Coordinates of C-alpha atoms and ligand atoms in Angstrom, one line a residue:
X195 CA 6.1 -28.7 -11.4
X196 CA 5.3 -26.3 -8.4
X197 CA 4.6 -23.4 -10.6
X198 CA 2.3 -25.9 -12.5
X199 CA 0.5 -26.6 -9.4
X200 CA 0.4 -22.8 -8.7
X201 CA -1.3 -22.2 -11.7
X202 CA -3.7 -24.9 -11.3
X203 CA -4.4 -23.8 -7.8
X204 CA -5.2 -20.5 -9.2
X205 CA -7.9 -21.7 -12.3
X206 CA -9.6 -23.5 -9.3
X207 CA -9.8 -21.3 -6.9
X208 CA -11.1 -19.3 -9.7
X209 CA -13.6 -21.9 -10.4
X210 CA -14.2 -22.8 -7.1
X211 CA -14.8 -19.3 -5.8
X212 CA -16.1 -17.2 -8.6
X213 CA -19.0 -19.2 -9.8
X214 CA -20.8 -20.1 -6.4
X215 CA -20.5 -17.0 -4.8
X216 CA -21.5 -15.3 -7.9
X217 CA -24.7 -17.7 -7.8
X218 CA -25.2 -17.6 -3.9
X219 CA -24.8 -14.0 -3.6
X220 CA -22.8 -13.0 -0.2
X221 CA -24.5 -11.3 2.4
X222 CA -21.8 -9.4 4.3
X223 CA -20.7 -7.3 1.3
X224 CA -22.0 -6.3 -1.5
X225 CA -18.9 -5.2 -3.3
X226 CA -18.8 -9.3 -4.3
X227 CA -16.0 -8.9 -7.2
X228 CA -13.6 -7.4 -5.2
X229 CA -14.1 -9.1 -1.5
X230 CA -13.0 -12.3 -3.7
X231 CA -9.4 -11.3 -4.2
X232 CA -9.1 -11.0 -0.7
X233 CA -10.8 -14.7 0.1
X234 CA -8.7 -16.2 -2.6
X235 CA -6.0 -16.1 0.5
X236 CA -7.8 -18.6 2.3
X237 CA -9.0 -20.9 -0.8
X238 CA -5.5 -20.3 -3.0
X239 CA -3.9 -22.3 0.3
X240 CA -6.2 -25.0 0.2
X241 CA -6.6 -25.6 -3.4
X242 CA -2.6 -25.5 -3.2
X243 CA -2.7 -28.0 -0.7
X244 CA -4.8 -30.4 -2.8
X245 CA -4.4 -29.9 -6.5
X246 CA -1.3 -32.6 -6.2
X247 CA -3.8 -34.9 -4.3
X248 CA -6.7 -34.4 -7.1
X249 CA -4.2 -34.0 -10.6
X250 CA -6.7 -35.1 -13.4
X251 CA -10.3 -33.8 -11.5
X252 CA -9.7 -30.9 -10.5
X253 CA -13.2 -29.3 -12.0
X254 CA -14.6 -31.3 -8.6
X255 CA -12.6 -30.2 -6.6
X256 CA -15.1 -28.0 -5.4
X257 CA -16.7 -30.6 -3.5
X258 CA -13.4 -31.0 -2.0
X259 CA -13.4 -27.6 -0.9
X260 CA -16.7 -27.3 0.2
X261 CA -16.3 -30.5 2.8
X262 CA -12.8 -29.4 3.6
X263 CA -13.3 -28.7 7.4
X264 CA -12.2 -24.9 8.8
X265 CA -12.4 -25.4 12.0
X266 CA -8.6 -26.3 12.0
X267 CA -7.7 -22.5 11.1
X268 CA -10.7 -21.3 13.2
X269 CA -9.3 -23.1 16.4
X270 CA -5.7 -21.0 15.8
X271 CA -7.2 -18.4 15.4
X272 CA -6.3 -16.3 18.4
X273 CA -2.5 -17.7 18.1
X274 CA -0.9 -13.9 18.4
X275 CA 2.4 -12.8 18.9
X276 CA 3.6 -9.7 20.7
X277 CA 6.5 -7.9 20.4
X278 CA 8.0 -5.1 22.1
X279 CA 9.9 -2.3 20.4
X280 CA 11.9 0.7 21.2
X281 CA 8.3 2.4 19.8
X282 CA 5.6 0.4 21.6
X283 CA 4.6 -3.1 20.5
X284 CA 3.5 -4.8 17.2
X285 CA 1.7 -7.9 16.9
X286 CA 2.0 -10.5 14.2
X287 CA -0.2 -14.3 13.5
X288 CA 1.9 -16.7 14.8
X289 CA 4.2 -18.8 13.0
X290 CA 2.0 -22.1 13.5
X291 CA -1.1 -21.3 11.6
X292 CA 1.1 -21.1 8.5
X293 CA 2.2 -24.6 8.8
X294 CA -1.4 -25.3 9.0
X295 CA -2.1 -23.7 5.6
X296 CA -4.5 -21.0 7.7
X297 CA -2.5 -18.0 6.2
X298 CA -3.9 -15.4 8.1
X299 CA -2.9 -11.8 7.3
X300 CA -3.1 -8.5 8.4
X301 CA -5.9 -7.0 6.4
X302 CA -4.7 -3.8 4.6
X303 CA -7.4 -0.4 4.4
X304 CA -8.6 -1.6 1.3
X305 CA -9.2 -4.9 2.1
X306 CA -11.4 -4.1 5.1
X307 CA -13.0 -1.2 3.3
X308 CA -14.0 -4.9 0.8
X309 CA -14.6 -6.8 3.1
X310 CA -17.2 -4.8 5.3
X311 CA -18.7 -2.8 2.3
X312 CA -22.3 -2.2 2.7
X313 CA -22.3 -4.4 6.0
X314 CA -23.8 -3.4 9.7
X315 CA -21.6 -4.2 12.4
X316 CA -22.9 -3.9 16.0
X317 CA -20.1 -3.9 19.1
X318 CA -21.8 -4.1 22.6
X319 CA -20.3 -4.0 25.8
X320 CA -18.3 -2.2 28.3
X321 CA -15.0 0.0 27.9
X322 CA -13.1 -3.0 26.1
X323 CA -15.2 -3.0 23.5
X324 CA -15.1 0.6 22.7
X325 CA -11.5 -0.3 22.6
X326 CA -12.4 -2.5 20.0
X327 CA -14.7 -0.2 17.9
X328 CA -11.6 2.1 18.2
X329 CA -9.2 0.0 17.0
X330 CA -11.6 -1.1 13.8
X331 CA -12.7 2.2 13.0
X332 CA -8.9 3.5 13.1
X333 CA -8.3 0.5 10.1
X334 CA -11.5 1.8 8.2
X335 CA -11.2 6.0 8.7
X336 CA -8.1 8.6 7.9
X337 CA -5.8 10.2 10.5
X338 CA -8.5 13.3 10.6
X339 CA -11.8 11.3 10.6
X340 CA -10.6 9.4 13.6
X341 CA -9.3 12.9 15.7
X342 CA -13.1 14.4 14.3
X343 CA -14.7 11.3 16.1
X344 CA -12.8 11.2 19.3
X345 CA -14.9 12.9 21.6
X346 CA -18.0 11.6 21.0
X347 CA -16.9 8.3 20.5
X348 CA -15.1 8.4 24.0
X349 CA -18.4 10.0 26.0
X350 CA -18.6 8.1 29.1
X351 CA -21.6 5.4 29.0
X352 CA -23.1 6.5 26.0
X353 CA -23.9 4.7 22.9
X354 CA -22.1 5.4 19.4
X355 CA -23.8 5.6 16.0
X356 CA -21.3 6.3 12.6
X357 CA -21.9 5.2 8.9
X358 CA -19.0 5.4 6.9
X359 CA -20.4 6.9 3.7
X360 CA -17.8 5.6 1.4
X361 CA -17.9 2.0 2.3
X362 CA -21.6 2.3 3.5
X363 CA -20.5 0.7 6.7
X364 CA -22.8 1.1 9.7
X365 CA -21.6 0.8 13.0
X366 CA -23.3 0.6 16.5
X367 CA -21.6 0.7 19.9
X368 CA -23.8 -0.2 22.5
X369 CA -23.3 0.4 26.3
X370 CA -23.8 -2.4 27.8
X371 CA -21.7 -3.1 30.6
X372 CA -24.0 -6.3 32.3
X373 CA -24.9 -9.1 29.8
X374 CA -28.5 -8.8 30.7
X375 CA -28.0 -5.1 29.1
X376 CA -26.8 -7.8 25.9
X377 CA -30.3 -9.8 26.3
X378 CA -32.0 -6.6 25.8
X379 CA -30.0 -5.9 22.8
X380 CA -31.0 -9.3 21.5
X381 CA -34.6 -8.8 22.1
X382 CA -34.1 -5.4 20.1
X383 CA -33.2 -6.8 17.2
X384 CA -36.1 -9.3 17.2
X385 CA -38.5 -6.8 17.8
X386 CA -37.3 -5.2 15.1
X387 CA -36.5 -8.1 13.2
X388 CA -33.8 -6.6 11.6
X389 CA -30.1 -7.7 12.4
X390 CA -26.7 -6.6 12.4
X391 CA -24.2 -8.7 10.0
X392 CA -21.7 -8.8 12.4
X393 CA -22.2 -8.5 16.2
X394 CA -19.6 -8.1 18.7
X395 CA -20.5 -8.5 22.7
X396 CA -18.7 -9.1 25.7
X397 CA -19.3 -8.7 29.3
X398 CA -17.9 -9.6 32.3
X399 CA -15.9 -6.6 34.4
X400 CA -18.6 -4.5 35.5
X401 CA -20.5 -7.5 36.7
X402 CA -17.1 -8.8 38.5
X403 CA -16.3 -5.3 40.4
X404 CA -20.4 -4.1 41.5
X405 CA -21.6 -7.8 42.4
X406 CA -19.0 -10.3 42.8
X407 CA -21.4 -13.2 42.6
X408 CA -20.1 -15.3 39.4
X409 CA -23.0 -18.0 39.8
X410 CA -25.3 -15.1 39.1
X411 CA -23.1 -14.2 36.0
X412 CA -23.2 -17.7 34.7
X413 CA -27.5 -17.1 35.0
X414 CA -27.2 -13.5 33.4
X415 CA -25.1 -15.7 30.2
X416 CA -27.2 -18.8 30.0
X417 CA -30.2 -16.2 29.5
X418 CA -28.2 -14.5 26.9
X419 CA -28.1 -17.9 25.7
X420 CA -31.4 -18.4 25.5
X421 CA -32.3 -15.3 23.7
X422 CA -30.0 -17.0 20.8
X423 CA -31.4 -20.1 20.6
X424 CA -33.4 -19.0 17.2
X425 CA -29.8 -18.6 15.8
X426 CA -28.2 -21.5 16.9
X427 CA -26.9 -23.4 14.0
X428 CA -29.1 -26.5 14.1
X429 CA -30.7 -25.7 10.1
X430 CA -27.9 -25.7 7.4
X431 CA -27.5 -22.2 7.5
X432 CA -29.4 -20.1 10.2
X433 CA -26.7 -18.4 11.3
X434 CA -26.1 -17.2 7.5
X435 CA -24.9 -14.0 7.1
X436 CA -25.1 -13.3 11.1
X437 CA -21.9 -13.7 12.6
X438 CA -21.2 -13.5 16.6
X439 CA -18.3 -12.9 18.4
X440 CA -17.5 -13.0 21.5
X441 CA -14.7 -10.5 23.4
X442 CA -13.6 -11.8 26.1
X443 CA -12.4 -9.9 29.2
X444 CA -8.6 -9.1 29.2
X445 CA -6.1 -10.7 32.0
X446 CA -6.2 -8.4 34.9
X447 CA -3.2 -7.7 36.5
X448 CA -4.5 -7.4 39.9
X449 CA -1.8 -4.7 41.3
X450 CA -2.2 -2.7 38.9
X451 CA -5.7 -1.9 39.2
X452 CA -6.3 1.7 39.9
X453 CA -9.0 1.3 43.0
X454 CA -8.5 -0.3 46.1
X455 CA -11.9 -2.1 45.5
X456 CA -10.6 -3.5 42.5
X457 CA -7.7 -5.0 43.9
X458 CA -9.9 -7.0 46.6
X459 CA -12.9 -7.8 44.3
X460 CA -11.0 -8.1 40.6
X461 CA -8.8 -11.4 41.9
X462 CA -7.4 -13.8 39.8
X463 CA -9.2 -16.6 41.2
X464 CA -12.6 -14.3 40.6
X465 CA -11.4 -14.1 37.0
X466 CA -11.2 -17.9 36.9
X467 CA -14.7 -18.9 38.4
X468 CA -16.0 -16.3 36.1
X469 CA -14.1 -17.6 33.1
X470 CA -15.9 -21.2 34.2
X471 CA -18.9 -19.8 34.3
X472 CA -18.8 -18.6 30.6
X473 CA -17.8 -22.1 29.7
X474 CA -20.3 -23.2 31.5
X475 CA -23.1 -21.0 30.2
X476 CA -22.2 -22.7 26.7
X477 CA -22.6 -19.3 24.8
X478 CA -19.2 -19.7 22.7
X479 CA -19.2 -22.0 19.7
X480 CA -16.8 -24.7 21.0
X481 CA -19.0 -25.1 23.4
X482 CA -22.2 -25.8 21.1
X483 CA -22.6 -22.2 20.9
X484 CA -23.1 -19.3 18.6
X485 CA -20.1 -17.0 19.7
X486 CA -16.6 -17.4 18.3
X487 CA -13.9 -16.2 20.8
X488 CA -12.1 -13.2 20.4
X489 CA -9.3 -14.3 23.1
X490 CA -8.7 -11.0 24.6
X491 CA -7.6 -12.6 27.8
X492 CA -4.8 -14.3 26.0
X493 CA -3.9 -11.8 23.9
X494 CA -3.5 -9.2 26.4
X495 CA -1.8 -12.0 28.2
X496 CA 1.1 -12.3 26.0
X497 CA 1.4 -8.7 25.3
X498 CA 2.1 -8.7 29.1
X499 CA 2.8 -5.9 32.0
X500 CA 4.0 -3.1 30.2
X501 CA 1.1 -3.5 27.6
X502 CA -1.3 -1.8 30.1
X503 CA -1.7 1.2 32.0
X504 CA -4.4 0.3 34.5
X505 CA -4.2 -3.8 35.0
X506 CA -7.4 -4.2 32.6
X507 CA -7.1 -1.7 29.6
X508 CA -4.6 -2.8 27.3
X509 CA -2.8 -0.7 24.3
X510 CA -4.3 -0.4 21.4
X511 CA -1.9 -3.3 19.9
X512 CA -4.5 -5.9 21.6
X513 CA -7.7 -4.4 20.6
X514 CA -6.0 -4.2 16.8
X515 CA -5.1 -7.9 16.6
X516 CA -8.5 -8.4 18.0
X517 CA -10.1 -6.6 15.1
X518 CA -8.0 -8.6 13.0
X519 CA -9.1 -12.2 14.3
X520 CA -12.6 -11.2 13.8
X521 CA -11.9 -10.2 10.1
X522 CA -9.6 -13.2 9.8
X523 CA -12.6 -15.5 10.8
X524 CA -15.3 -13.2 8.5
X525 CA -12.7 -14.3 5.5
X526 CA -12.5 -18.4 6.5
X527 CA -16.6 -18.6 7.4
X528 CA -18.1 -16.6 4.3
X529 CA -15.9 -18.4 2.4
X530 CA -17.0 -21.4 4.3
X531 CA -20.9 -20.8 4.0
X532 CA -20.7 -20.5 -0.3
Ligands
NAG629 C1 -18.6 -0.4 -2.0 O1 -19.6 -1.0 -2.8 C2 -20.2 -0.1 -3.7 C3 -21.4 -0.8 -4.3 O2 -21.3 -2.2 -4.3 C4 -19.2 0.4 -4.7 O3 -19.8 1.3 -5.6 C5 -18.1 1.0 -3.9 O4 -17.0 1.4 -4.8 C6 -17.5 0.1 -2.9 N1 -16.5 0.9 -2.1 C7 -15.4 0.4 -1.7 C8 -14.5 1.3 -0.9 O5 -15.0 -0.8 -2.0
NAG630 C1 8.2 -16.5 12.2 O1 8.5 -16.2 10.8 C2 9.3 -15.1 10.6 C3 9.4 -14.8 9.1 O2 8.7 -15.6 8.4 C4 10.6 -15.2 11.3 O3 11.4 -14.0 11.1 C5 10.4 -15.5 12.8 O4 11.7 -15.8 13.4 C6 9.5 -16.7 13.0 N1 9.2 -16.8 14.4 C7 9.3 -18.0 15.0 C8 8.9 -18.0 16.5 O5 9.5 -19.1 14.4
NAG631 C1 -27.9 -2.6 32.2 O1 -28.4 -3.5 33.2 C2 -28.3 -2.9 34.5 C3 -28.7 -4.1 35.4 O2 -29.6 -5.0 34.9 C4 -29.3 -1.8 34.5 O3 -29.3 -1.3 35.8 C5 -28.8 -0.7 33.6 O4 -29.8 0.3 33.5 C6 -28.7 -1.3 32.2 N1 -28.0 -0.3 31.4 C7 -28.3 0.0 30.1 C8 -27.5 0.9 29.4 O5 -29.2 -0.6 29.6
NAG632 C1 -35.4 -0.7 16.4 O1 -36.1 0.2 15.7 C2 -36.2 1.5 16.3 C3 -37.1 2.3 15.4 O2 -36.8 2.3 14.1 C4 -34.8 2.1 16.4 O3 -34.9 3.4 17.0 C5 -33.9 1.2 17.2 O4 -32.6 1.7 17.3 C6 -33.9 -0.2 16.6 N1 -33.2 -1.1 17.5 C7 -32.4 -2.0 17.0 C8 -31.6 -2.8 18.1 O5 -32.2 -2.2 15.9
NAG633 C1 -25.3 -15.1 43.8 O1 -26.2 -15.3 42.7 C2 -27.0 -16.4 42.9 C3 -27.8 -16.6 41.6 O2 -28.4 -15.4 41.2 C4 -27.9 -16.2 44.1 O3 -28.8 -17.3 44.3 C5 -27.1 -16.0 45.3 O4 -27.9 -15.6 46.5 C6 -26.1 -14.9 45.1 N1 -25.1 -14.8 46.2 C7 -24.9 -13.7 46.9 C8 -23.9 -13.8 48.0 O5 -25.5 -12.7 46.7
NAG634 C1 -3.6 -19.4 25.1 O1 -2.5 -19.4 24.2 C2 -1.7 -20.6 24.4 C3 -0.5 -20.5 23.6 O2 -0.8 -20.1 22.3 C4 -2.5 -21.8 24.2 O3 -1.7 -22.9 24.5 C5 -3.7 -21.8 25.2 O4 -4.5 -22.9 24.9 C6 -4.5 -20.6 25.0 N1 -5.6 -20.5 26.0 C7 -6.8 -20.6 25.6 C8 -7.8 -20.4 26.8 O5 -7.2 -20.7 24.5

């Protein structure tokens, strides 16, 4: 009886999957055929889930699929685990998105070498989101390729350029510690009217430590705002194929900061009025915005004390699982947008 259902699940998602996206086309990859078997996760749990509901119809069922709502597995997203070994620490999704049929995974080389195929990714922000491009370039390049790239990838306040030839992946780091340096970037890409299929930002620590001020750090984000506002979701799909995210800035552990100026300046209570302020600015998506949260601050949170060196840069553990919520949320809203 299960294994019936299985196999059911399987035709559909079959169905369900392979003949819309075929027709639609996807925008973030172009490697189409294969990207499926790694979004067949996501639609393999749900079809499961309602092939017992749906027994004698399931050729509609992809009208089914199609209204079934993701923002359930979007909103667990960021639900991390950390733990700490004789080694370092690993990371796992936890427990409780399973039981919500979200099935997030750790995506292997080759899935991600699928998944971002042919795709432009831009990353902008400060010294956590190099940490970010680190961490997603070490899942997409060897051992060697990483070493080869260290140095320039790590130059101090300088912008990053790499296209990985054999997945045709182009990715940008931009410095852009201030998130008015992040409306420029905006206005860039509408000058040029071309645009990254995945963009990264975050900002938030540089703004904390040289001007303390976070009413003028909510302004700086509702003008980032603004500069969205052609790309908030309001059509059916003006966001298609253009996917924000937001990193957020990591828990600080305030005696561990490595300059007397950033102990007196870098408080937790600064943190919180600035983490008001970002709600406040309505940039993220559950907020009627166009950024979905990368929850550094609660990651980095529950990898905990020993997971940072300097109160505000964390291991790489943090930046990987990071990188792995984005691509877990890539998965669930391409999917989503068939
Ligand atoms: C990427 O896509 C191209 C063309 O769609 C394909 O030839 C190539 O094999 C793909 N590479 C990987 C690593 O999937
Ligand atoms: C989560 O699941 C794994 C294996 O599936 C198990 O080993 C672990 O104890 C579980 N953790 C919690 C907190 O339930
Ligand atoms: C970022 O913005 C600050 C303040 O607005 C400005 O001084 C700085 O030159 C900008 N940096 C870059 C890299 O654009
Ligand atoms: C815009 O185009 C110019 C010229 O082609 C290029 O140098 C620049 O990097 C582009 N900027 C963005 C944000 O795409
Ligand atoms: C903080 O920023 C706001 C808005 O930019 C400004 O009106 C205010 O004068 C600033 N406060 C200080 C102490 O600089
Ligand atoms: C952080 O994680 C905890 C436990 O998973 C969750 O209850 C809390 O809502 C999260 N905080 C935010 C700001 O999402």
């Amino acid at each position: 009886m299960f294994f019936g259902a299985v196999q059911l699940g399987i035709m559909a998602a079959c169905v369900v999957l392979f003949v819309p996206m075929a027709m639609a086309g996807w925008h973030l990859s172009r490697n189409k055929v294969l990207f499926f078997s790694g979004a067949l996760f996501v639609s393999l749990a749900v079809c499961i889930h309602l092939i017992p509901y749906f027994p004698s119809v399931f050729p509609s069922s992809p009208t089914v699929l199609l209204q079934q709502d993701p923002t359930p597995c979007i909103s667990l997203i960021n639900e991390v685990n950390f733990h700490s070994n004789f080694d370092g620490f690993s990371w796992d999704f936890e427990n409780k998105s399973r039981s919500f049929d979200c099935d997030f995974q750790k995506l292997s080389r080759i899935d991600v070498s699928d998944l971002l195929n042919g795709s432009w990714i831009v990353v902008a922000g400060d010294s956590q989101a190099r940490l970010f491009v680190v961490s997603l370039l070490d899942l997409v390049l060897s051992l060697d390729e990483m070493e080869s790239i260290q140095a320039d990838l790590f130059k101090r306040h300088s912008n990053y350029h790499i296209v990985v030839e054999e997945i045709g992946m182009k990715l940008d780091f931009i410095w852009a510690p201030y998130a008015t340096n992040l409306t420029h970037v905006i206005t860039d890409f509408k000058r040029n009217n071309t645009y990254p299929d995945v963009l990264v930002m975050g900002s938030g620590l540089w703004h904390m430590l040289h001007f303390t001020n976070y009413s003028d750090y909510g302004v700086s984000l509702r003008f980032l705002r603004e500069s969205l506002i052609p790309f908030l979701p309001v059509g059916s799909d003006s966001t298609r194929g253009f996917h924000l995210f937001w990193l957020g800035m990591p828990t600080l552990i305030n005696r561990m900061l490595n300059t007397e100026e950033k102990r007196v300046k870098m408080t937790s209570e600064m943190c919180n009025l600035y983490d008001q302020e970002l709600y406040k600015s309505k940039i993220l998506r559950k907020d009627g915005g166009v950024f979905l949260l990368l929850d550094v601050e609660n990651l980095s949170k529950k990898c905990g004390v020993d997971c940072s060196s300097d109160g505000m840069h964390y291991n790489g553990v943090v930046y990987e699982a990071c990188v792995h919520v984005m691509l877990n949320a890539l998965l669930i809203e391409s999917h989503q947008k068939l």
